[in-house]
mmCIF file with all atom_site columns, C-alpha atoms in Angstrom:
data_model
loop_
_atom_site.group_PDB
_atom_site.id
_atom_site.type_symbol
_atom_site.label_atom_id
_atom_site.label_alt_id
_atom_site.label_comp_id
_atom_site.label_asym_id
_atom_site.label_entity_id
_atom_site.label_seq_id
_atom_site.pdbx_PDB_ins_code
_atom_site.Cartn_x
_atom_site.Cartn_y
_atom_site.Cartn_z
_atom_site.occupancy
_atom_site.B_iso_or_equiv
_atom_site.pdbx_formal_charge
_atom_site.auth_seq_id
_atom_site.auth_comp_id
_atom_site.auth_asym_id
_atom_site.auth_atom_id
_atom_site.pdbx_PDB_model_num
ATOM 1   C CA . MET K 1 1   ? 139.758 -12.497 175.468 1.00 47.00 ? 1   MET K CA 1
ATOM 2   C CA . ALA K 1 2   ? 137.970 -13.096 179.132 1.00 46.00 ? 2   ALA K CA 1
ATOM 3   C CA . SER K 1 3   ? 135.837 -10.910 180.880 1.00 45.00 ? 3   SER K CA 1
ATOM 4   C CA . PRO K 1 4   ? 136.786 -10.123 184.059 1.00 43.00 ? 4   PRO K CA 1
ATOM 5   C CA . ARG K 1 5   ? 133.939 -11.813 185.429 1.00 43.00 ? 5   ARG K CA 1
ATOM 6   C CA . GLN K 1 6   ? 134.952 -15.123 183.735 1.00 42.00 ? 6   GLN K CA 1
ATOM 7   C CA . GLU K 1 7   ? 138.560 -14.578 185.270 1.00 41.00 ? 7   GLU K CA 1
ATOM 8   C CA . GLN K 1 8   ? 136.837 -14.416 188.533 1.00 42.00 ? 8   GLN K CA 1
ATOM 9   C CA . GLU K 1 9   ? 135.096 -17.627 188.221 1.00 43.00 ? 9   GLU K CA 1
ATOM 10  C CA . GLY K 1 10  ? 138.220 -19.365 187.127 1.00 41.00 ? 10  GLY K CA 1
ATOM 11  C CA . VAL K 1 11  ? 139.665 -18.225 190.418 1.00 38.00 ? 11  VAL K CA 1
ATOM 12  C CA . SER K 1 12  ? 136.907 -19.255 192.514 1.00 37.00 ? 12  SER K CA 1
ATOM 13  C CA . ASP K 1 13  ? 136.621 -22.803 190.520 1.00 40.00 ? 13  ASP K CA 1
ATOM 14  C CA . ALA K 1 14  ? 140.376 -23.110 191.358 1.00 37.00 ? 14  ALA K CA 1
ATOM 15  C CA . ILE K 1 15  ? 139.970 -22.225 194.746 1.00 35.00 ? 15  ILE K CA 1
ATOM 16  C CA . ASN K 1 16  ? 137.018 -24.870 194.949 1.00 36.00 ? 16  ASN K CA 1
ATOM 17  C CA . GLU K 1 17  ? 138.634 -27.718 193.222 1.00 36.00 ? 17  GLU K CA 1
ATOM 18  C CA . PRO K 1 18  ? 140.472 -29.160 196.187 1.00 36.00 ? 18  PRO K CA 1
ATOM 19  C CA . THR K 1 19  ? 137.080 -29.595 198.045 1.00 35.00 ? 19  THR K CA 1
ATOM 20  C CA . ALA K 1 20  ? 135.691 -30.950 194.912 1.00 32.00 ? 20  ALA K CA 1
ATOM 21  C CA . ILE K 1 21  ? 138.390 -33.482 194.982 1.00 32.00 ? 21  ILE K CA 1
ATOM 22  C CA . GLN K 1 22  ? 138.234 -34.525 198.636 1.00 35.00 ? 22  GLN K CA 1
ATOM 23  C CA . SER K 1 23  ? 134.122 -34.834 197.882 1.00 35.00 ? 23  SER K CA 1
ATOM 24  C CA . GLN K 1 24  ? 135.176 -37.200 194.943 1.00 34.00 ? 24  GLN K CA 1
ATOM 25  C CA . ILE K 1 25  ? 137.647 -39.258 196.840 1.00 37.00 ? 25  ILE K CA 1
ATOM 26  C CA . SER K 1 26  ? 135.031 -39.475 199.716 1.00 39.00 ? 26  SER K CA 1
ATOM 27  C CA . SER K 1 27  ? 131.988 -40.557 197.180 1.00 37.00 ? 27  SER K CA 1
ATOM 28  C CA . SER K 1 28  ? 134.141 -43.141 195.289 1.00 40.00 ? 28  SER K CA 1
ATOM 29  C CA . SER K 1 29  ? 135.149 -44.630 199.056 1.00 42.00 ? 29  SER K CA 1
ATOM 30  C CA . SER K 1 30  ? 131.829 -44.879 200.243 1.00 40.00 ? 30  SER K CA 1
ATOM 31  C CA . LYS K 1 31  ? 130.782 -46.903 196.825 1.00 40.00 ? 31  LYS K CA 1
ATOM 32  C CA . ASP K 1 32  ? 133.701 -49.071 197.116 1.00 43.00 ? 32  ASP K CA 1
ATOM 33  C CA . SER K 1 33  ? 132.983 -49.849 200.805 1.00 41.00 ? 33  SER K CA 1
ATOM 34  C CA . LYS K 1 34  ? 129.891 -50.543 200.293 1.00 38.00 ? 34  LYS K CA 1
ATOM 35  C CA . SER K 1 35  ? 130.371 -52.831 197.525 1.00 39.00 ? 35  SER K CA 1
ATOM 36  C CA . SER K 1 36  ? 133.164 -54.589 198.621 1.00 52.00 ? 36  SER K CA 1
ATOM 37  C CA . SER K 1 37  ? 134.279 -55.271 202.706 1.00 73.00 ? 37  SER K CA 1
ATOM 38  C CA . PHE K 1 38  ? 137.894 -55.508 203.364 1.00 79.00 ? 38  PHE K CA 1
ATOM 39  C CA . VAL K 1 39  ? 139.317 -59.001 204.969 1.00 86.00 ? 39  VAL K CA 1
ATOM 40  C CA . PHE K 1 40  ? 141.729 -56.322 206.611 1.00 89.00 ? 40  PHE K CA 1
ATOM 41  C CA . SER K 1 41  ? 142.148 -52.671 207.511 1.00 92.00 ? 41  SER K CA 1
ATOM 42  C CA . CYS K 1 42  ? 144.197 -50.230 210.028 1.00 93.00 ? 42  CYS K CA 1
ATOM 43  C CA . LYS K 1 43  ? 144.720 -46.729 209.971 1.00 94.00 ? 43  LYS K CA 1
ATOM 44  C CA . VAL K 1 44  ? 147.323 -44.975 211.910 1.00 93.00 ? 44  VAL K CA 1
ATOM 45  C CA . THR K 1 45  ? 147.783 -41.336 212.699 1.00 91.00 ? 45  THR K CA 1
ATOM 46  C CA . ASP K 1 46  ? 151.733 -41.777 212.347 1.00 89.00 ? 46  ASP K CA 1
ATOM 47  C CA . SER K 1 47  ? 153.360 -43.649 209.423 1.00 88.00 ? 47  SER K CA 1
ATOM 48  C CA . GLU K 1 48  ? 157.207 -43.307 210.931 1.00 89.00 ? 48  GLU K CA 1
ATOM 49  C CA . TYR K 1 49  ? 156.351 -46.124 213.229 1.00 87.00 ? 49  TYR K CA 1
ATOM 50  C CA . PHE K 1 50  ? 154.978 -48.288 210.682 1.00 88.00 ? 50  PHE K CA 1
ATOM 51  C CA . THR K 1 51  ? 157.998 -46.984 207.782 1.00 89.00 ? 51  THR K CA 1
ATOM 52  C CA . THR K 1 52  ? 160.698 -47.761 210.606 1.00 89.00 ? 52  THR K CA 1
ATOM 53  C CA . ILE K 1 53  ? 159.838 -51.381 211.285 1.00 89.00 ? 53  ILE K CA 1
ATOM 54  C CA . LEU K 1 54  ? 159.678 -52.361 207.764 1.00 89.00 ? 54  LEU K CA 1
ATOM 55  C CA . SER K 1 55  ? 162.662 -50.372 206.705 1.00 88.00 ? 55  SER K CA 1
ATOM 56  C CA . VAL K 1 56  ? 165.052 -52.327 209.394 1.00 86.00 ? 56  VAL K CA 1
ATOM 57  C CA . LEU K 1 57  ? 163.726 -55.416 207.721 1.00 86.00 ? 57  LEU K CA 1
ATOM 58  C CA . GLN K 1 58  ? 164.711 -54.581 204.205 1.00 83.00 ? 58  GLN K CA 1
ATOM 59  C CA . MET K 1 59  ? 167.933 -56.064 203.438 1.00 77.00 ? 59  MET K CA 1
ATOM 60  C CA . GLU K 1 60  ? 168.717 -54.927 199.732 1.00 73.00 ? 60  GLU K CA 1
ATOM 61  C CA . LYS K 1 61  ? 167.460 -52.099 198.226 1.00 73.00 ? 61  LYS K CA 1
ATOM 62  C CA . ASP K 1 62  ? 166.570 -53.834 194.759 1.00 73.00 ? 62  ASP K CA 1
ATOM 63  C CA . LYS K 1 63  ? 163.554 -56.050 194.941 1.00 76.00 ? 63  LYS K CA 1
ATOM 64  C CA . GLN K 1 64  ? 162.375 -57.528 198.044 1.00 80.00 ? 64  GLN K CA 1
ATOM 65  C CA . GLY K 1 65  ? 159.785 -59.859 198.847 1.00 86.00 ? 65  GLY K CA 1
ATOM 66  C CA . ALA K 1 66  ? 157.994 -59.672 202.676 1.00 90.00 ? 66  ALA K CA 1
ATOM 67  C CA . VAL K 1 67  ? 155.475 -61.695 203.525 1.00 90.00 ? 67  VAL K CA 1
ATOM 68  C CA . PHE K 1 68  ? 152.588 -60.287 205.516 1.00 92.00 ? 68  PHE K CA 1
ATOM 69  C CA . MET K 1 69  ? 150.878 -62.324 208.178 1.00 90.00 ? 69  MET K CA 1
ATOM 70  C CA . ILE K 1 70  ? 147.688 -60.558 209.068 1.00 89.00 ? 70  ILE K CA 1
ATOM 71  C CA . ALA K 1 71  ? 145.988 -62.234 212.804 1.00 90.00 ? 71  ALA K CA 1
ATOM 72  C CA . ASP K 1 72  ? 143.657 -60.474 215.645 1.00 89.00 ? 72  ASP K CA 1
ATOM 73  C CA . GLU K 1 73  ? 146.833 -60.147 217.342 1.00 91.00 ? 73  GLU K CA 1
ATOM 74  C CA . GLY K 1 74  ? 148.805 -58.088 214.730 1.00 92.00 ? 74  GLY K CA 1
ATOM 75  C CA . ILE K 1 75  ? 151.036 -58.146 211.898 1.00 92.00 ? 75  ILE K CA 1
ATOM 76  C CA . LYS K 1 76  ? 153.506 -60.238 211.572 1.00 92.00 ? 76  LYS K CA 1
ATOM 77  C CA . VAL K 1 77  ? 156.229 -59.471 208.376 1.00 92.00 ? 77  VAL K CA 1
ATOM 78  C CA . THR K 1 78  ? 158.858 -61.937 207.290 1.00 90.00 ? 78  THR K CA 1
ATOM 79  C CA . ILE K 1 79  ? 161.479 -61.847 204.806 1.00 89.00 ? 79  ILE K CA 1
ATOM 80  C CA . GLU K 1 80  ? 164.384 -64.069 203.432 1.00 83.00 ? 80  GLU K CA 1
ATOM 81  C CA . LYS K 1 81  ? 167.351 -63.820 202.157 1.00 80.00 ? 81  LYS K CA 1
ATOM 82  C CA . ASP K 1 82  ? 168.383 -67.140 199.807 1.00 77.00 ? 82  ASP K CA 1
ATOM 83  C CA . LYS K 1 83  ? 166.613 -69.145 202.131 1.00 73.00 ? 83  LYS K CA 1
ATOM 84  C CA . ILE K 1 84  ? 169.237 -69.240 204.852 1.00 74.00 ? 84  ILE K CA 1
ATOM 85  C CA . LEU K 1 85  ? 168.323 -65.725 206.541 1.00 79.00 ? 85  LEU K CA 1
ATOM 86  C CA . GLN K 1 86  ? 165.171 -64.602 207.778 1.00 81.00 ? 86  GLN K CA 1
ATOM 87  C CA . ALA K 1 87  ? 164.003 -61.652 209.507 1.00 86.00 ? 87  ALA K CA 1
ATOM 88  C CA . SER K 1 88  ? 160.383 -60.959 211.290 1.00 88.00 ? 88  SER K CA 1
ATOM 89  C CA . ALA K 1 89  ? 159.174 -57.871 212.433 1.00 90.00 ? 89  ALA K CA 1
ATOM 90  C CA . TYR K 1 90  ? 155.606 -58.153 214.859 1.00 91.00 ? 90  TYR K CA 1
ATOM 91  C CA . MET K 1 91  ? 153.298 -55.142 215.246 1.00 92.00 ? 91  MET K CA 1
ATOM 92  C CA . LYS K 1 92  ? 150.360 -55.933 217.545 1.00 92.00 ? 92  LYS K CA 1
ATOM 93  C CA . SER K 1 93  ? 147.305 -54.755 216.961 1.00 91.00 ? 93  SER K CA 1
ATOM 94  C CA . ASN K 1 94  ? 147.426 -52.074 219.604 1.00 91.00 ? 94  ASN K CA 1
ATOM 95  C CA . ILE K 1 95  ? 149.603 -49.796 217.782 1.00 90.00 ? 95  ILE K CA 1
ATOM 96  C CA . PHE K 1 96  ? 146.899 -49.070 215.379 1.00 93.00 ? 96  PHE K CA 1
ATOM 97  C CA . GLN K 1 97  ? 144.520 -46.474 215.778 1.00 93.00 ? 97  GLN K CA 1
ATOM 98  C CA . GLU K 1 98  ? 141.991 -48.741 214.334 1.00 94.00 ? 98  GLU K CA 1
ATOM 99  C CA . TYR K 1 99  ? 142.145 -52.561 213.411 1.00 93.00 ? 99  TYR K CA 1
ATOM 100 C CA . LYS K 1 100 ? 139.816 -54.650 211.659 1.00 91.00 ? 100 LYS K CA 1
ATOM 101 C CA . LEU K 1 101 ? 140.114 -57.830 210.630 1.00 88.00 ? 101 LEU K CA 1
ATOM 102 C CA . SER K 1 102 ? 136.908 -59.732 209.443 1.00 85.00 ? 102 SER K CA 1
ATOM 103 C CA . GLY K 1 103 ? 135.959 -62.867 207.683 1.00 74.00 ? 103 GLY K CA 1
ATOM 104 C CA . GLY K 1 104 ? 138.352 -64.941 205.569 1.00 69.00 ? 104 GLY K CA 1
ATOM 105 C CA . ASP K 1 105 ? 140.292 -67.990 205.864 1.00 73.00 ? 105 ASP K CA 1
ATOM 106 C CA . GLU K 1 106 ? 144.598 -68.613 206.307 1.00 74.00 ? 106 GLU K CA 1
ATOM 107 C CA . LYS K 1 107 ? 145.032 -67.740 202.467 1.00 72.00 ? 107 LYS K CA 1
ATOM 108 C CA . ASP K 1 108 ? 142.827 -64.392 202.734 1.00 76.00 ? 108 ASP K CA 1
ATOM 109 C CA . ARG K 1 109 ? 145.146 -63.321 205.782 1.00 86.00 ? 109 ARG K CA 1
ATOM 110 C CA . GLU K 1 110 ? 148.581 -63.414 204.093 1.00 87.00 ? 110 GLU K CA 1
ATOM 111 C CA . PHE K 1 111 ? 150.018 -61.686 201.160 1.00 90.00 ? 111 PHE K CA 1
ATOM 112 C CA . ARG K 1 112 ? 153.391 -61.141 199.654 1.00 91.00 ? 112 ARG K CA 1
ATOM 113 C CA . ILE K 1 113 ? 154.555 -57.927 198.190 1.00 91.00 ? 113 ILE K CA 1
ATOM 114 C CA . ASP K 1 114 ? 157.469 -56.201 197.239 1.00 90.00 ? 114 ASP K CA 1
ATOM 115 C CA . LEU K 1 115 ? 159.237 -54.581 200.071 1.00 89.00 ? 115 LEU K CA 1
ATOM 116 C CA . THR K 1 116 ? 160.847 -51.652 198.845 1.00 90.00 ? 116 THR K CA 1
ATOM 117 C CA . THR K 1 117 ? 157.646 -50.350 196.716 1.00 91.00 ? 117 THR K CA 1
ATOM 118 C CA . MET K 1 118 ? 155.984 -50.393 199.922 1.00 91.00 ? 118 MET K CA 1
ATOM 119 C CA . LEU K 1 119 ? 158.697 -48.133 201.469 1.00 91.00 ? 119 LEU K CA 1
ATOM 120 C CA . ASP K 1 120 ? 158.847 -45.952 198.171 1.00 90.00 ? 120 ASP K CA 1
ATOM 121 C CA . CYS K 1 121 ? 154.908 -45.172 199.081 1.00 91.00 ? 121 CYS K CA 1
ATOM 122 C CA . LEU K 1 122 ? 155.257 -44.911 202.511 1.00 90.00 ? 122 LEU K CA 1
ATOM 123 C CA . ARG K 1 123 ? 158.287 -42.047 201.962 1.00 90.00 ? 123 ARG K CA 1
ATOM 124 C CA . ILE K 1 124 ? 156.318 -39.923 199.272 1.00 88.00 ? 124 ILE K CA 1
ATOM 125 C CA . PHE K 1 125 ? 155.841 -37.533 202.016 1.00 86.00 ? 125 PHE K CA 1
ATOM 126 C CA . SER K 1 126 ? 159.061 -36.646 203.677 1.00 75.00 ? 126 SER K CA 1
ATOM 127 C CA . SER K 1 127 ? 157.292 -36.432 207.095 1.00 78.00 ? 127 SER K CA 1
ATOM 128 C CA . SER K 1 128 ? 154.939 -38.696 208.910 1.00 80.00 ? 128 SER K CA 1
ATOM 129 C CA . CYS K 1 129 ? 151.588 -39.129 208.027 1.00 90.00 ? 129 CYS K CA 1
ATOM 130 C CA . TYR K 1 130 ? 147.783 -40.267 208.306 1.00 93.00 ? 130 TYR K CA 1
ATOM 131 C CA . LEU K 1 131 ? 147.749 -43.976 206.776 1.00 93.00 ? 131 LEU K CA 1
ATOM 132 C CA . THR K 1 132 ? 144.935 -46.187 206.026 1.00 94.00 ? 132 THR K CA 1
ATOM 133 C CA . MET K 1 133 ? 145.676 -49.912 204.828 1.00 94.00 ? 133 MET K CA 1
ATOM 134 C CA . THR K 1 134 ? 142.889 -52.119 203.616 1.00 93.00 ? 134 THR K CA 1
ATOM 135 C CA . TYR K 1 135 ? 143.328 -55.736 201.814 1.00 91.00 ? 135 TYR K CA 1
ATOM 136 C CA . ASN K 1 136 ? 140.317 -57.513 200.452 1.00 89.00 ? 136 ASN K CA 1
ATOM 137 C CA . GLY K 1 137 ? 141.751 -60.967 200.148 1.00 85.00 ? 137 GLY K CA 1
ATOM 138 C CA . TYR K 1 138 ? 143.751 -63.382 198.133 1.00 86.00 ? 138 TYR K CA 1
ATOM 139 C CA . GLY K 1 139 ? 145.043 -62.274 194.441 1.00 85.00 ? 139 GLY K CA 1
ATOM 140 C CA . GLU K 1 140 ? 143.569 -58.731 195.543 1.00 90.00 ? 140 GLU K CA 1
ATOM 141 C CA . ASP K 1 141 ? 145.968 -55.434 195.752 1.00 91.00 ? 141 ASP K CA 1
ATOM 142 C CA . VAL K 1 142 ? 146.938 -53.889 199.026 1.00 92.00 ? 142 VAL K CA 1
ATOM 143 C CA . HIS K 1 143 ? 145.622 -50.278 199.012 1.00 95.00 ? 143 HIS K CA 1
ATOM 144 C CA . LEU K 1 144 ? 147.498 -47.402 201.242 1.00 93.00 ? 144 LEU K CA 1
ATOM 145 C CA . ILE K 1 145 ? 146.139 -43.757 201.259 1.00 94.00 ? 145 ILE K CA 1
ATOM 146 C CA . LEU K 1 146 ? 148.401 -41.526 202.529 1.00 93.00 ? 146 LEU K CA 1
ATOM 147 C CA . GLU K 1 147 ? 147.153 -37.607 204.059 1.00 93.00 ? 147 GLU K CA 1
ATOM 148 C CA . ASN K 1 148 ? 149.572 -34.768 205.080 1.00 91.00 ? 148 ASN K CA 1
ATOM 149 C CA . LYS K 1 149 ? 148.062 -31.605 205.691 1.00 89.00 ? 149 LYS K CA 1
ATOM 150 C CA . GLY K 1 150 ? 144.930 -32.528 203.100 1.00 88.00 ? 150 GLY K CA 1
ATOM 151 C CA . VAL K 1 151 ? 147.125 -34.151 200.474 1.00 91.00 ? 151 VAL K CA 1
ATOM 152 C CA . ILE K 1 152 ? 145.932 -37.438 199.985 1.00 92.00 ? 152 ILE K CA 1
ATOM 153 C CA . THR K 1 153 ? 147.869 -39.797 197.738 1.00 92.00 ? 153 THR K CA 1
ATOM 154 C CA . GLU K 1 154 ? 146.363 -43.521 197.331 1.00 94.00 ? 154 GLU K CA 1
ATOM 155 C CA . CYS K 1 155 ? 148.788 -46.524 196.123 1.00 93.00 ? 155 CYS K CA 1
ATOM 156 C CA . ALA K 1 156 ? 147.916 -49.655 195.025 1.00 94.00 ? 156 ALA K CA 1
ATOM 157 C CA . ILE K 1 157 ? 150.464 -52.512 195.380 1.00 93.00 ? 157 ILE K CA 1
ATOM 158 C CA . ARG K 1 158 ? 150.419 -55.674 193.427 1.00 93.00 ? 158 ARG K CA 1
ATOM 159 C CA . THR K 1 159 ? 150.602 -58.720 195.625 1.00 90.00 ? 159 THR K CA 1
ATOM 160 C CA . VAL K 1 160 ? 152.853 -61.625 194.463 1.00 86.00 ? 160 VAL K CA 1
ATOM 161 C CA . GLN K 1 161 ? 152.608 -65.683 194.304 1.00 80.00 ? 161 GLN K CA 1
ATOM 162 C CA . GLY K 1 162 ? 155.370 -67.596 196.196 1.00 74.00 ? 162 GLY K CA 1
ATOM 163 C CA . PRO K 1 163 ? 156.558 -69.874 198.719 1.00 71.00 ? 163 PRO K CA 1
ATOM 164 C CA . ARG K 1 164 ? 155.762 -69.340 202.115 1.00 72.00 ? 164 ARG K CA 1
ATOM 165 C CA . PRO K 1 165 ? 158.936 -68.742 204.516 1.00 72.00 ? 165 PRO K CA 1
ATOM 166 C CA . ILE K 1 166 ? 160.851 -71.299 206.126 1.00 67.00 ? 166 ILE K CA 1
ATOM 167 C CA . ASP K 1 167 ? 159.114 -71.986 209.439 1.00 70.00 ? 167 ASP K CA 1
ATOM 168 C CA . PHE K 1 168 ? 162.355 -71.735 211.967 1.00 65.00 ? 168 PHE K CA 1
ATOM 169 C CA . ASN K 1 169 ? 160.438 -73.634 214.401 1.00 66.00 ? 169 ASN K CA 1
ATOM 170 C CA . PHE K 1 170 ? 162.592 -74.322 217.052 1.00 59.00 ? 170 PHE K CA 1
ATOM 171 C CA . ARG K 1 171 ? 160.625 -76.714 219.607 1.00 63.00 ? 171 ARG K CA 1
ATOM 172 C CA . LYS K 1 172 ? 161.611 -76.185 223.287 1.00 58.00 ? 172 LYS K CA 1
ATOM 173 C CA . SER K 1 173 ? 162.069 -79.952 223.710 1.00 61.00 ? 173 SER K CA 1
ATOM 174 C CA . MET K 1 174 ? 164.901 -80.024 221.219 1.00 67.00 ? 174 MET K CA 1
ATOM 175 C CA . LEU K 1 175 ? 166.669 -76.795 222.073 1.00 65.00 ? 175 LEU K CA 1
ATOM 176 C CA . LEU K 1 176 ? 169.559 -77.267 224.736 1.00 68.00 ? 176 LEU K CA 1
ATOM 177 C CA . ASN K 1 177 ? 170.802 -73.838 224.821 1.00 68.00 ? 177 ASN K CA 1
ATOM 178 C CA . GLN K 1 178 ? 169.335 -70.355 223.674 1.00 66.00 ? 178 GLN K CA 1
ATOM 179 C CA . ALA K 1 179 ? 171.839 -67.077 223.875 1.00 69.00 ? 179 ALA K CA 1
ATOM 180 C CA . CYS K 1 180 ? 171.715 -63.433 222.960 1.00 67.00 ? 180 CYS K CA 1
ATOM 181 C CA . LEU K 1 181 ? 174.946 -61.790 222.085 1.00 68.00 ? 181 LEU K CA 1
ATOM 182 C CA . LYS K 1 182 ? 175.757 -58.442 220.809 1.00 73.00 ? 182 LYS K CA 1
ATOM 183 C CA . SER K 1 183 ? 176.347 -59.079 216.845 1.00 77.00 ? 183 SER K CA 1
ATOM 184 C CA . LYS K 1 184 ? 179.411 -57.181 217.191 1.00 78.00 ? 184 LYS K CA 1
ATOM 185 C CA . TYR K 1 185 ? 181.085 -59.389 218.903 1.00 77.00 ? 185 TYR K CA 1
ATOM 186 C CA . LEU K 1 186 ? 179.317 -62.502 216.938 1.00 76.00 ? 186 LEU K CA 1
ATOM 187 C CA . GLN K 1 187 ? 181.050 -60.950 214.058 1.00 79.00 ? 187 GLN K CA 1
ATOM 188 C CA . ASP K 1 188 ? 184.427 -60.534 215.368 1.00 80.00 ? 188 ASP K CA 1
ATOM 189 C CA . CYS K 1 189 ? 183.859 -64.899 216.243 1.00 77.00 ? 189 CYS K CA 1
ATOM 190 C CA . PHE K 1 190 ? 183.254 -65.649 212.639 1.00 77.00 ? 190 PHE K CA 1
ATOM 191 C CA . SER K 1 191 ? 185.720 -63.473 211.087 1.00 81.00 ? 191 SER K CA 1
ATOM 192 C CA . GLU K 1 192 ? 188.379 -65.233 212.919 1.00 78.00 ? 192 GLU K CA 1
ATOM 193 C CA . LEU K 1 193 ? 187.442 -68.624 211.480 1.00 77.00 ? 193 LEU K CA 1
ATOM 194 C CA . ASP K 1 194 ? 188.401 -67.616 208.100 1.00 60.00 ? 194 ASP K CA 1
#
């Protein structure tokens, strides 16, 4: 049987445990940052905007590849479906509280991941949270660190190899007309063609 003193020590150890975890995480992250410099890292204090943009691109509930192209101006995320439909979203670098892009060639500034997996990771906390995303370059995992009210979750998402998205580059010299329509009207037009 444990003495009251041992029980008190157990309680004080349990109380200090989160602090130990936080110091362990900070020391491991400082070791990681010294041993490898990131090709890309960004931080945002409210992950809701980032999550909403990515969820709008999601066309299927199953696995769906998304290509992230990183530039000094921001991030372009592109998804394709059967090489006939493509959707892209741009997130300018100024929406992030911190946005760093250092070194690496074009190959290091592009990665493909499963969009469904990334959204599942971003939705671990029911409310918005502090998000840090890092990428070390070609063939490396994408790391997400989410923090909400002192609770920290780290996710590593494997990048996959795949073809680049088709470049639907409509050159201005060959473009005769351009129209912006509400999708409802376009749907009505196509439904009458059947």
